[in-house]
Amino acid sequence: MRIGAFSVTDVETFIWNDAAFDSLVMEDHLKHTLGTLVQAYGRRIDDSGFDDFIKHKGRGLIGLLFGKPGLGKTFTAEAIAEMAHLPLMTVSAGRLGSKPDEIEKNLRSTLDLAAHWRAVVLFDEADVFLAARVATSIERNAVVSVFLRELEYFPGIMLLTTNKKDLIDEAFHSWSTTLVQH
């Protein structure tokens, strides 16, 4: 544990942009479904009810936002965080490293921090973590496996963006709560 001293003289209450979600440009039924999922997740955060057969597994809300560049995938993640009144933590693949063991360590610490702060996690351009596994690339397969294992135990809201939906590993679909095309 690290301890630090901080000046809190100018700390102010954060003001959430509740209109951000309403300004999303997407079909009404899709926006309603997405909003309902996030609100239902918010009510479930402190629920001490059923926790699956394996403790803490599958409690998160995992969403894949896909489509061409510039159509609002990142803004959708920002708007969801604003609507949920939760901080947004944006993570890039480069920040986590390039080797499977390095990625696993950095991913775990990143997700632990996000869970502690109850942050919405955005993996922008998450293609490297979602790529379909193939017999000829053991290292890539290891990266995808590590990522899938960590996301199935993440208790928060995790959103991933990609421009390449067709290249996603089939196993990811069983863990994603929602897919949103832009």
XYZ file of C-alpha atoms in Angstrom:
182
model
C 0.000 0.000 0.000
C 1.262 3.464 -0.865
C 0.416 6.471 1.262
C 0.714 10.048 0.112
C -0.142 13.554 1.246
C -2.325 15.737 -0.927
C -3.560 19.291 -0.647
C -7.354 19.356 -0.706
C -7.736 23.123 -0.508
C -9.288 23.509 -3.960
C -11.154 20.196 -4.176
C -14.697 20.658 -5.457
C -17.683 18.394 -5.897
C -17.673 16.862 -9.365
C -20.677 17.784 -11.494
C -21.852 14.983 -13.769
C -23.150 15.703 -17.260
C -26.528 13.983 -17.078
C -27.393 15.196 -20.589
C -24.476 13.351 -22.227
C -26.343 10.063 -22.583
C -29.419 11.785 -24.011
C -27.262 13.384 -26.711
C -26.034 10.017 -28.028
C -26.958 9.543 -31.669
C -28.314 5.997 -31.958
C -31.638 4.277 -32.461
C -34.053 4.964 -29.595
C -34.649 1.302 -28.755
C -30.895 0.659 -28.587
C -30.296 3.720 -26.413
C -33.142 2.646 -24.113
C -31.763 -0.906 -23.823
C -28.251 0.342 -23.099
C -29.519 2.814 -20.503
C -31.627 0.128 -18.843
C -28.639 -2.254 -18.645
C -26.474 0.407 -17.003
C -29.213 1.411 -14.549
C -29.902 -2.231 -13.652
C -26.185 -2.760 -13.095
C -26.112 0.285 -10.802
C -28.882 -1.166 -8.645
C -27.031 -4.485 -8.494
C -23.685 -3.073 -7.304
C -24.534 -3.311 -3.605
C -26.823 -6.317 -3.891
C -25.659 -9.231 -1.777
C -27.878 -11.768 -3.518
C -27.013 -14.586 -5.924
C -23.366 -14.579 -7.013
C -23.240 -17.437 -9.550
C -21.855 -20.862 -8.769
C -18.292 -19.558 -8.762
C -17.857 -16.597 -6.415
C -17.421 -13.207 -8.105
C -17.577 -14.649 -11.627
C -19.637 -12.907 -14.287
C -20.787 -9.963 -12.145
C -19.643 -7.230 -14.505
C -21.366 -5.483 -17.374
C -19.222 -6.074 -20.466
C -20.035 -4.213 -23.659
C -18.500 -4.250 -27.115
C -18.896 -1.067 -29.147
C -17.994 -1.650 -32.777
C -18.123 0.204 -36.053
C -16.169 2.503 -38.323
C -13.941 5.231 -36.854
C -15.613 8.495 -35.872
C -19.136 7.172 -35.283
C -19.305 7.657 -31.504
C -17.955 4.522 -29.833
C -15.727 6.412 -27.405
C -18.388 9.049 -26.755
C -20.850 6.261 -25.937
C -18.479 5.025 -23.216
C -18.050 8.564 -21.882
C -21.827 9.091 -21.846
C -22.395 5.791 -20.017
C -19.901 6.801 -17.314
C -21.609 10.184 -16.964
C -25.070 8.609 -16.742
C -23.889 6.103 -14.123
C -22.061 8.847 -12.187
C -18.894 6.758 -12.253
C -15.362 7.784 -13.250
C -14.063 6.642 -16.640
C -10.695 4.882 -16.871
C -9.414 4.665 -20.438
C -6.845 1.930 -21.045
C -4.721 1.411 -24.137
C -3.093 -1.852 -25.132
C 0.347 -0.241 -25.085
C -0.037 0.698 -21.426
C -0.371 -2.963 -20.455
C 2.762 -4.240 -22.184
C 3.473 -6.740 -24.932
C 4.267 -10.076 -23.239
C 1.494 -12.256 -21.765
C 2.919 -12.273 -18.212
C 3.482 -8.509 -18.292
C -0.017 -7.928 -19.669
C -1.558 -10.178 -17.025
C 0.171 -8.341 -14.161
C -0.634 -4.865 -15.518
C -4.184 -5.790 -16.500
C -4.908 -7.224 -13.063
C -3.576 -4.136 -11.263
C -5.489 -1.843 -13.641
C -8.752 -3.722 -13.105
C -8.188 -3.865 -9.330
C -7.760 -0.086 -9.307
C -10.863 0.366 -11.468
C -12.892 -1.908 -9.178
C -11.673 -0.001 -6.119
C -12.815 3.315 -7.622
C -15.900 1.742 -9.227
C -14.719 3.179 -12.538
C -16.117 2.376 -15.952
C -13.197 0.870 -17.882
C -12.815 1.691 -21.563
C -10.435 -0.403 -23.651
C -10.238 1.786 -26.734
C -9.288 -0.152 -29.871
C -9.206 -3.439 -27.966
C -8.498 -5.542 -31.062
C -5.265 -6.995 -29.664
C -7.160 -8.443 -26.675
C -10.094 -9.740 -28.677
C -8.407 -11.270 -31.716
C -9.464 -14.796 -32.599
C -6.972 -17.378 -31.383
C -5.123 -19.413 -34.015
C -2.843 -22.452 -33.776
C 0.133 -20.595 -35.254
C 0.378 -17.815 -32.633
C 0.887 -19.105 -29.105
C 1.801 -15.676 -27.716
C -1.287 -13.977 -29.169
C -3.442 -16.838 -27.893
C -1.963 -16.341 -24.419
C -2.766 -12.606 -24.488
C -6.390 -13.266 -25.482
C -6.747 -16.012 -22.856
C -5.360 -13.774 -20.101
C -7.716 -10.973 -21.098
C -10.789 -13.224 -21.218
C -9.957 -14.715 -17.818
C -9.583 -11.278 -16.212
C -12.741 -9.840 -17.728
C -14.931 -12.700 -16.529
C -14.090 -11.777 -12.908
C -14.235 -7.977 -13.293
C -17.182 -6.718 -11.209
C -17.631 -3.348 -12.915
C -18.650 -1.878 -16.237
C -16.132 -2.622 -18.983
C -16.525 -1.275 -22.502
C -14.338 -2.259 -25.426
C -14.199 -0.550 -28.797
C -13.125 -2.055 -32.092
C -13.321 -1.344 -35.792
C -12.861 -5.055 -36.581
C -15.804 -7.014 -35.172
C -15.244 -9.903 -37.592
C -11.825 -10.693 -36.072
C -13.073 -11.174 -32.481
C -12.516 -14.480 -30.683
C -15.738 -16.482 -30.295
C -15.164 -16.939 -26.547
C -15.597 -13.193 -26.019
C -19.228 -13.357 -27.106
C -20.123 -15.591 -24.162
C -18.827 -12.942 -21.725
C -20.179 -9.803 -23.358
C -23.450 -8.462 -22.004
C -24.178 -6.283 -24.998
C -22.917 -5.543 -28.508
C -23.547 -2.067 -29.917
C -22.936 -1.257 -33.568
C -22.159 2.344 -34.503
